[in-house]
PDB file of C-alpha atoms in Angstrom:
ATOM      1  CA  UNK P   1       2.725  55.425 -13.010  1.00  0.00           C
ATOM      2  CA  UNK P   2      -0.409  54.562 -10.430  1.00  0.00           C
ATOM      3  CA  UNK P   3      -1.402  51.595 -12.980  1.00  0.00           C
ATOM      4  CA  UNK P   4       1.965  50.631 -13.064  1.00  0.00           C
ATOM      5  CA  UNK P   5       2.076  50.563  -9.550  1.00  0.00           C
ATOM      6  CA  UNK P   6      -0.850  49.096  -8.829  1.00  0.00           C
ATOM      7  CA  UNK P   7      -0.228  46.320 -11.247  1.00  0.00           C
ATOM      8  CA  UNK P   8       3.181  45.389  -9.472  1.00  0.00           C
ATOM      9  CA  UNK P   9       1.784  45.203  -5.747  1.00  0.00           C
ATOM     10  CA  UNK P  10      -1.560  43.096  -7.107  1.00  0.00           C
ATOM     11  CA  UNK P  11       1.608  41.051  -8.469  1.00  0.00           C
ATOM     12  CA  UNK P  12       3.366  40.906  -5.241  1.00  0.00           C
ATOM     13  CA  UNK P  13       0.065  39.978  -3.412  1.00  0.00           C
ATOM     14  CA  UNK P  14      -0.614  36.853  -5.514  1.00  0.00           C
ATOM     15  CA  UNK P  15       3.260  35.863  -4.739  1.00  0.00           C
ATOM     16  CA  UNK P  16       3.076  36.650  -1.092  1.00  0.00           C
ATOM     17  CA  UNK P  17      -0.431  34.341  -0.895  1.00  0.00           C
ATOM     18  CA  UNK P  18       0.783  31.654  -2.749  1.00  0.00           C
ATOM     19  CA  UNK P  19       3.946  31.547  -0.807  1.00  0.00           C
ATOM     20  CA  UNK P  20       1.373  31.580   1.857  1.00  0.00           C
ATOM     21  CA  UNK P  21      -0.895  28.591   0.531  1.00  0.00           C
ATOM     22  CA  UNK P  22       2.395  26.293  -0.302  1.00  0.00           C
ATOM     23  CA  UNK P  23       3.946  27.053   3.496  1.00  0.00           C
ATOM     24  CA  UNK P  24      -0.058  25.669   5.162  1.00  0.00           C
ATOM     25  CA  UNK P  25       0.293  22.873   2.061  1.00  0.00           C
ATOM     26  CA  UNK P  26       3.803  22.300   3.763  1.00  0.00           C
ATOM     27  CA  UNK P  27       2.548  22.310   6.914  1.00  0.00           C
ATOM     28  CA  UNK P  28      -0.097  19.727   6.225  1.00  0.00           C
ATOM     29  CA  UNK P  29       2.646  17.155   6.487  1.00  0.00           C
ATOM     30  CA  UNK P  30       2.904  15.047   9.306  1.00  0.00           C
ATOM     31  CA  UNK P  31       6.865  14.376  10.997  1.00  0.00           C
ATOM     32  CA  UNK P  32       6.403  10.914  10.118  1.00  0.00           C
ATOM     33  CA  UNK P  33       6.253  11.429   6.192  1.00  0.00           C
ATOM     34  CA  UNK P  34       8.790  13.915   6.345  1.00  0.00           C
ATOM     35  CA  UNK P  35      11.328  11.507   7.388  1.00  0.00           C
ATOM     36  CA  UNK P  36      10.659   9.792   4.286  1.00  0.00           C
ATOM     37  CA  UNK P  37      12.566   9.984   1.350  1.00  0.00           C
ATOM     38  CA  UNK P  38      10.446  12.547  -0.856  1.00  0.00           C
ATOM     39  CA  UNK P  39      10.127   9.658  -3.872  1.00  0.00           C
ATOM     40  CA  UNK P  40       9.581   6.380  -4.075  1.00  0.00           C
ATOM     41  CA  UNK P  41       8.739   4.338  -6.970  1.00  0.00           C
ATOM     42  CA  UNK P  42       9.009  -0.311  -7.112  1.00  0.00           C
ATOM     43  CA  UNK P  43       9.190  -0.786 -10.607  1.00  0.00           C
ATOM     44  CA  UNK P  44      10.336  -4.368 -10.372  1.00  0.00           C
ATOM     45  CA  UNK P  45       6.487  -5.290  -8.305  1.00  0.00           C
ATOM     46  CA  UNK P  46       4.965  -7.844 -10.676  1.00  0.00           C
ATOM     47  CA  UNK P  47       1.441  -6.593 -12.294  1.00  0.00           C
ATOM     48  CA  UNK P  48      -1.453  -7.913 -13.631  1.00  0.00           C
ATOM     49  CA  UNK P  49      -3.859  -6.515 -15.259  1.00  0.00           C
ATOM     50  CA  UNK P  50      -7.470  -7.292 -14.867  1.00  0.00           C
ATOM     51  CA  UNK P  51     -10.905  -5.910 -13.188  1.00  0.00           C
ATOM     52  CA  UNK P  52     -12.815  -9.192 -12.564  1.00  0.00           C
ATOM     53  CA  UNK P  53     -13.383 -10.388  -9.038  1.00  0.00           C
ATOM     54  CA  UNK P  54     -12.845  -6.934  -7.132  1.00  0.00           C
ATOM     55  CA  UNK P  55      -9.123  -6.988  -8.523  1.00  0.00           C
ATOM     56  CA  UNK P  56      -8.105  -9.724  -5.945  1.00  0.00           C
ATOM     57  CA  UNK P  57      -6.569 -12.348  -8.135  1.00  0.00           C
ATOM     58  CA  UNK P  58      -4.406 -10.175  -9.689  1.00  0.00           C
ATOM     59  CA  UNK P  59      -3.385  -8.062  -7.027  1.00  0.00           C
ATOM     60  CA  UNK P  60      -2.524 -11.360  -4.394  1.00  0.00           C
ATOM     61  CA  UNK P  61      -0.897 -12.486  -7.487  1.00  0.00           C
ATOM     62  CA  UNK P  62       1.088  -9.562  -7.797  1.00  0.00           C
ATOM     63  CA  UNK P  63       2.464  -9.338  -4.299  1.00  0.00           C
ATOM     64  CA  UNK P  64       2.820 -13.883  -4.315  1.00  0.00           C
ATOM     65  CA  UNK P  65       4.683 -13.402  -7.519  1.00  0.00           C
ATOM     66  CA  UNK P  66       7.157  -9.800  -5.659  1.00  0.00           C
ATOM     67  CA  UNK P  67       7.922 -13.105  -3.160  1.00  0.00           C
ATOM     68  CA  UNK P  68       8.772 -15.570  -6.325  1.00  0.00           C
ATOM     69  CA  UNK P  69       5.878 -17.463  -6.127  1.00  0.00           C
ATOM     70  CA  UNK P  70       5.229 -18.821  -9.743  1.00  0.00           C
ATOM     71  CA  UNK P  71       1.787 -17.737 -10.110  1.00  0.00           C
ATOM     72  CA  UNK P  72      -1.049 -16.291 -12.236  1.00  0.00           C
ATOM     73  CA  UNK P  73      -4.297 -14.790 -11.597  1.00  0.00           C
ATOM     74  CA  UNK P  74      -6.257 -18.003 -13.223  1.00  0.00           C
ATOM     75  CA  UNK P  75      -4.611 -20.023 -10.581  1.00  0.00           C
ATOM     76  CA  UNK P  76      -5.910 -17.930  -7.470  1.00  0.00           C
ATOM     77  CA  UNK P  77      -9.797 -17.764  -8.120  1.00  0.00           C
ATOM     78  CA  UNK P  78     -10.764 -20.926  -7.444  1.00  0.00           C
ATOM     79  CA  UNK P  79      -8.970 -21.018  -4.336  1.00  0.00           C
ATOM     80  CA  UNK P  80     -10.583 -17.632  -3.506  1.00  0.00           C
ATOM     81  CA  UNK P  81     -13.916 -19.328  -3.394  1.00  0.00           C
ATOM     82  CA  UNK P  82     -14.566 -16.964  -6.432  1.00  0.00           C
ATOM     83  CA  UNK P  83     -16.831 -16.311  -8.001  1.00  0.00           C
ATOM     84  CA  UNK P  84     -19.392 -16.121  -4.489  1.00  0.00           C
ATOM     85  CA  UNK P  85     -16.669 -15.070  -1.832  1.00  0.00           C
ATOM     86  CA  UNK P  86     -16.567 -11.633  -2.567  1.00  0.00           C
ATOM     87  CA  UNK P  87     -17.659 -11.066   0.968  1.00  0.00           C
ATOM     88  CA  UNK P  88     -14.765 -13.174   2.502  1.00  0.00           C
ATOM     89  CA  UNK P  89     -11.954 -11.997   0.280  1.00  0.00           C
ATOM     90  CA  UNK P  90      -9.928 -10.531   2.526  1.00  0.00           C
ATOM     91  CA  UNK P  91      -9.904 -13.738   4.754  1.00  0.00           C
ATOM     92  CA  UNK P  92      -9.063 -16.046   1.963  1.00  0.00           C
ATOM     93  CA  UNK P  93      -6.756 -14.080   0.851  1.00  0.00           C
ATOM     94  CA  UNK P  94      -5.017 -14.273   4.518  1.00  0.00           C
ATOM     95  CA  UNK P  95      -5.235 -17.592   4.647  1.00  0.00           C
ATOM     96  CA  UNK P  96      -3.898 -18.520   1.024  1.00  0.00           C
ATOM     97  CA  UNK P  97      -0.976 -16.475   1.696  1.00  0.00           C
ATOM     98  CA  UNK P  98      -0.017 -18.313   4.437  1.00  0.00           C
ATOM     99  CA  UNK P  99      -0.423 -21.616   2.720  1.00  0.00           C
ATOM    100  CA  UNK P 100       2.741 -20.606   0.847  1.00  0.00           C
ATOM    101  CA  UNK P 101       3.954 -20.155   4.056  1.00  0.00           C
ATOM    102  CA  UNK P 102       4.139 -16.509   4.224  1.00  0.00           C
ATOM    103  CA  UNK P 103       3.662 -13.748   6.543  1.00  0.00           C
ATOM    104  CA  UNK P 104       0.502 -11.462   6.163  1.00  0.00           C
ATOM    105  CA  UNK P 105       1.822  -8.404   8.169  1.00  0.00           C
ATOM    106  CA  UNK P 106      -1.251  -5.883   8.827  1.00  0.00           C
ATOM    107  CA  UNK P 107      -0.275  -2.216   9.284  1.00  0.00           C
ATOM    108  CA  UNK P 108      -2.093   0.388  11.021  1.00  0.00           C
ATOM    109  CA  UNK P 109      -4.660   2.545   9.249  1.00  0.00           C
ATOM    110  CA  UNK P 110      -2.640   5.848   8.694  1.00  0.00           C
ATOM    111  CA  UNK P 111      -0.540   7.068   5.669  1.00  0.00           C
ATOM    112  CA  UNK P 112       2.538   7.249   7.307  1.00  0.00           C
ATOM    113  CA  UNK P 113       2.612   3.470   7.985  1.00  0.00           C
ATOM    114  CA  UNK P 114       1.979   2.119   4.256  1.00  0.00           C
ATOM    115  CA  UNK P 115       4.594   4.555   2.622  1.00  0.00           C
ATOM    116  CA  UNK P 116       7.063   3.286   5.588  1.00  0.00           C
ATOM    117  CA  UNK P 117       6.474   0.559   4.451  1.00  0.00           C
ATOM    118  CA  UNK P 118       7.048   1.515   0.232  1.00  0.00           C
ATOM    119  CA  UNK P 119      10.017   3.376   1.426  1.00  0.00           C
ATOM    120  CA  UNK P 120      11.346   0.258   3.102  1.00  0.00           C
ATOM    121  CA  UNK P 121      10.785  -1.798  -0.301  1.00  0.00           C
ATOM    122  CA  UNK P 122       8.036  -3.493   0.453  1.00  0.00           C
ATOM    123  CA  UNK P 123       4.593  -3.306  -1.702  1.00  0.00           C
ATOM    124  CA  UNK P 124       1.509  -2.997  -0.006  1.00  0.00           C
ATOM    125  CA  UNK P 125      -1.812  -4.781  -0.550  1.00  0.00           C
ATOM    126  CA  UNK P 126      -5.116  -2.868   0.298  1.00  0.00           C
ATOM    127  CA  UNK P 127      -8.484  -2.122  -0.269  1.00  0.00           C
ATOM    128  CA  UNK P 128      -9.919   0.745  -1.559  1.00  0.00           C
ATOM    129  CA  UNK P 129     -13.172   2.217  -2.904  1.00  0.00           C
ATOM    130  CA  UNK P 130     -11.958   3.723  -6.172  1.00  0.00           C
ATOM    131  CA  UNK P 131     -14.908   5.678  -6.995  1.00  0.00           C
ATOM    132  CA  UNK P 132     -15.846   4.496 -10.732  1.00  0.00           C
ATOM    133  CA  UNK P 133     -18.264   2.419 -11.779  1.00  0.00           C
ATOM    134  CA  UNK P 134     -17.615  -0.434  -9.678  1.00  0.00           C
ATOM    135  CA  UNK P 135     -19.335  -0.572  -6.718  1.00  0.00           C
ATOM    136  CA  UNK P 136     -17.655  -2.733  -4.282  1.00  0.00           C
ATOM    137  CA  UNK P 137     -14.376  -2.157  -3.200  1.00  0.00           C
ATOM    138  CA  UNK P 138     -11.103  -2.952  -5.074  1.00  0.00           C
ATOM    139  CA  UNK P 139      -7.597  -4.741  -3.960  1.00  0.00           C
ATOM    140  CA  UNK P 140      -4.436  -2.813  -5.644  1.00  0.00           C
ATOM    141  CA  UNK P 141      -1.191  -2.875  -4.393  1.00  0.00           C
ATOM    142  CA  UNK P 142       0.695   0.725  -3.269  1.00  0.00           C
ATOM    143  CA  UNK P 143       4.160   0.912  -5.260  1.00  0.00           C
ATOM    144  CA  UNK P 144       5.391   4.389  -4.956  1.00  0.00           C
ATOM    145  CA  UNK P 145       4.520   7.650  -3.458  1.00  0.00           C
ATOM    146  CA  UNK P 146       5.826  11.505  -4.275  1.00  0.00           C
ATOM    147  CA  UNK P 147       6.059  13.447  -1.406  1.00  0.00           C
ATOM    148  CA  UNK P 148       6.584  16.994  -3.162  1.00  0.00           C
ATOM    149  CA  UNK P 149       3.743  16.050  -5.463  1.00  0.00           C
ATOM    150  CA  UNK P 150       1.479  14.624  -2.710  1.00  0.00           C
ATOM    151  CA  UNK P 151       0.883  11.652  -4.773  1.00  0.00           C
ATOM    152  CA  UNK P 152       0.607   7.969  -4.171  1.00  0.00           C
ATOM    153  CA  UNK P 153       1.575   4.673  -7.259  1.00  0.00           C
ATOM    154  CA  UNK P 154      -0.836   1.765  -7.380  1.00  0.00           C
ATOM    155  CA  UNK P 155      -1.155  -1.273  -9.353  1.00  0.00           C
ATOM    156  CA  UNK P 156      -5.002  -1.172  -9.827  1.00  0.00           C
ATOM    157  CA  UNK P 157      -7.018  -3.119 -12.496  1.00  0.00           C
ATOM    158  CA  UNK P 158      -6.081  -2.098 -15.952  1.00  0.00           C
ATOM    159  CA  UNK P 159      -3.921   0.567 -14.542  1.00  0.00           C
ATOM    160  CA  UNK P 160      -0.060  -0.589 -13.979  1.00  0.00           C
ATOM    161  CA  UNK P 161       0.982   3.367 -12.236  1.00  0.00           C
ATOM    162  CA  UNK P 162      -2.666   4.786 -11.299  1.00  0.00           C
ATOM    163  CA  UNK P 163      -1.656   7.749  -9.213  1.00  0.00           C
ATOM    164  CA  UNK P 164      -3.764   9.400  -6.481  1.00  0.00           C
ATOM    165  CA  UNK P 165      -3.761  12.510  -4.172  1.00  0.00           C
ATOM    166  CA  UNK P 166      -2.933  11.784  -0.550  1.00  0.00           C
ATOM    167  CA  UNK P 167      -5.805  12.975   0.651  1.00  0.00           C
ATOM    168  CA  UNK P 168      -8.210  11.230  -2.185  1.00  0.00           C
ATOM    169  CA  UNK P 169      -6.163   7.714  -1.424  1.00  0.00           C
ATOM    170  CA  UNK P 170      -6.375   8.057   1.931  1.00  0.00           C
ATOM    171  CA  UNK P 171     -10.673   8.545   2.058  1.00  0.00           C
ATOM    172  CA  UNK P 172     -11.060   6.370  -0.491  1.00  0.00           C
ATOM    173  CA  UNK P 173      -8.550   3.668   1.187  1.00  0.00           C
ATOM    174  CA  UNK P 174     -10.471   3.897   4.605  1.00  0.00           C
ATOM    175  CA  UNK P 175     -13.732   4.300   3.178  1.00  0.00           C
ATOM    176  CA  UNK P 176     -13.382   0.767   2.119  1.00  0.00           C
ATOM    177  CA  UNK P 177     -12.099  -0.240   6.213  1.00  0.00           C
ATOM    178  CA  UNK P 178      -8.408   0.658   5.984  1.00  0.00           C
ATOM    179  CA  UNK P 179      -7.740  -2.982   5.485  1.00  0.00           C
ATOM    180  CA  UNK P 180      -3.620  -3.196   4.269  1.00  0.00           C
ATOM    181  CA  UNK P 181      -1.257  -6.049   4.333  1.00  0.00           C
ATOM    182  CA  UNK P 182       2.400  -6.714   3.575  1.00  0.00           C
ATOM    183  CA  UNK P 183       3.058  -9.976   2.681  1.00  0.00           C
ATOM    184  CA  UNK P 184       6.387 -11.456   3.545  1.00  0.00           C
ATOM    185  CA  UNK P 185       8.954 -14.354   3.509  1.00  0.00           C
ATOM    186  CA  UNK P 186       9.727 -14.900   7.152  1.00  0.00           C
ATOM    187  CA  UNK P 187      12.961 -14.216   6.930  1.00  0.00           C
ATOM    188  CA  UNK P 188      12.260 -10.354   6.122  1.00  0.00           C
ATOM    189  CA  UNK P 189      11.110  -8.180   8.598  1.00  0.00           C
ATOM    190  CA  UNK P 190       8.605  -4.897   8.511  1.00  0.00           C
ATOM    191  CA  UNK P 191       9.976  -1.366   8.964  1.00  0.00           C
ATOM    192  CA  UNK P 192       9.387  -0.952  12.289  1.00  0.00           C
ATOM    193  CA  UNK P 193       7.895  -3.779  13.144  1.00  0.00           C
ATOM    194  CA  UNK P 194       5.695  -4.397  15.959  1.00  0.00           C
ATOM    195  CA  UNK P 195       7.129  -7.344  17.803  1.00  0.00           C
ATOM    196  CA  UNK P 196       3.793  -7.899  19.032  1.00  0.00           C
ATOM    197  CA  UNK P 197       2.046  -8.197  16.200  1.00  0.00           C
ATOM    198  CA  UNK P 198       4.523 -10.374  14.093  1.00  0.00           C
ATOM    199  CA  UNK P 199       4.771 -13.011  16.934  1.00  0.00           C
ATOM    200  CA  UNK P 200       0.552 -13.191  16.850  1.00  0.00           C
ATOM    201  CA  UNK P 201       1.188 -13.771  12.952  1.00  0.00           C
ATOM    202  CA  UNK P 202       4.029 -16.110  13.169  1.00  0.00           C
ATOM    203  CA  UNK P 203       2.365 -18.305  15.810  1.00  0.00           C
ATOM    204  CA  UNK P 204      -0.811 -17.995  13.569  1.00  0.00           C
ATOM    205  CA  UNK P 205       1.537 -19.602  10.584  1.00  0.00           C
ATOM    206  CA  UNK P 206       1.862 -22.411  13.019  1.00  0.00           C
ATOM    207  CA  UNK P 207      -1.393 -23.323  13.468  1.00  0.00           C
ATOM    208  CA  UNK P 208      -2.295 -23.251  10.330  1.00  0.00           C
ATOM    209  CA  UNK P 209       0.429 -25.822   9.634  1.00  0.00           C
ATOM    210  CA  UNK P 210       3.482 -24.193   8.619  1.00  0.00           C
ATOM    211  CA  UNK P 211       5.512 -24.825  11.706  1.00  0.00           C
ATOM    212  CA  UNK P 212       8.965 -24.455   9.803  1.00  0.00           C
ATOM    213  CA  UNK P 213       7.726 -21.082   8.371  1.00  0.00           C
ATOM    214  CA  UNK P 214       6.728 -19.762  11.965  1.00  0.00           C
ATOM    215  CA  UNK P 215       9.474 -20.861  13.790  1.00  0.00           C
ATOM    216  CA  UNK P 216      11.929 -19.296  10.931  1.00  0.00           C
ATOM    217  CA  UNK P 217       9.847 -16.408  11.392  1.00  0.00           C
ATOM    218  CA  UNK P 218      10.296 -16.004  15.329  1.00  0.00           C
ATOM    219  CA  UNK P 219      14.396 -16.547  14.724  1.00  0.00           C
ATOM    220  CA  UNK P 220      14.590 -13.835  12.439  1.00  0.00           C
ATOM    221  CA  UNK P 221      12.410 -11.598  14.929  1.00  0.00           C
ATOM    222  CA  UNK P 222      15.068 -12.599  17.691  1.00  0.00           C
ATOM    223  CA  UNK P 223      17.873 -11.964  15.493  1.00  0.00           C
ATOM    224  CA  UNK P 224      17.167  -8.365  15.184  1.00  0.00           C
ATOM    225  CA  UNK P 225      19.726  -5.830  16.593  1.00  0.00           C
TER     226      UNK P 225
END
């Protein structure tokens, strides 16, 4: 009866602690991802697959072509000043999204703001150091996220659903300078945007000759309720 005993309370001890370790888990979470919705997947985000040049073609590629821009990765390295602008990626990048007159939206370097953004519909393009044999940093895009699972979705290299612990993405993703775009039509606005921030990017769109694209871009800021 004493090994019976005993048995049953070392069994109740193991439940009570990992009730224990999946409340702290629990608590972990911050109030901004728990007003998320707990899963979120875009499986309609264009992807293609490819490690050369850091991942950038294909990733820019894959958030021009979410915007129906009728593009390939071919098409984008040239333009990129690749090969020999690895350095100055994420500039040209910047800069040839907005020749197609759209909106390259930065977001703040915490979790919570990129899956906003997911949750919202919108992919995001970042920068990560993925810890494998390459040695610079890579360009995915984040799809999806799991909230229960602690998970994030990217598009990366030859990967179409890669998925990632929070806590790994989130070193590896500002390891590599927490660099993360949207990139949008500018008639679409951020979740919670930050009027601030898309008027400095709109009036940038201007000056870099896309006056009709900034000005559209300004309305539809003004238009919000």
């Amino acid at each position: 009866m004493q090994a019976v005993s005993g048995s049953r309370s070392a069994r109740l001890w193991l439940m009570g602690l990992f009730a224990l370790v999946m409340v702290g888990c629990a608590s972990v979470e911050s109030p901004e991802l728990r007003r998320l919705p707990e899963r979120v997947e875009l499986n309609g985000v264009p992807f293609f697959r490819g490690n050369a040049n850091q991942g950038a073609p294909q990733t820019l590629a894959g958030m021009l072509g979410e915007q129906k821009v009728r593009i390939t990765p071919g098409l984008l390295v040239k333009p990129l000043g690749l090969p020999g602008a690895e350095d100055s990626l994420q500039g040209n990048i910047e800069q040839l999204a907005a020749g197609y007159g759209l909106m390259v939206y930065p977001l703040d370097k915490s979790l919570s703001a990129l899956l906003t953004q997911v949750a919202a519909g919108y992919p995001v393009m970042l920068r990560f150091s993925d810890g494998t044999v390459w040695s610079e940093p890579r360009y995915a895009m984040l799809v999806g996220y799991n909230r229960a699972k602690g998970t994030v979705l990217l598009r990366s290299g030859m990967e179409r659903r890669r998925l990632m612990d929070f806590s790994k993405f989130e070193s590896a993703w500002k390891d590599a300078g927490g660099w993360a775009v949207l990139i949008l039509s500018p008639t679409q606005l951020p979740a919670s945007v930050d009027k601030g921030r898309w008027l400095k990017v709109a009036n940038d769109l201007s000056r870099a000759g896309q006056e009709q694209a900034g000005a559209t871009a300004i309305k539809t800021l003004q238009s919000q309720k």
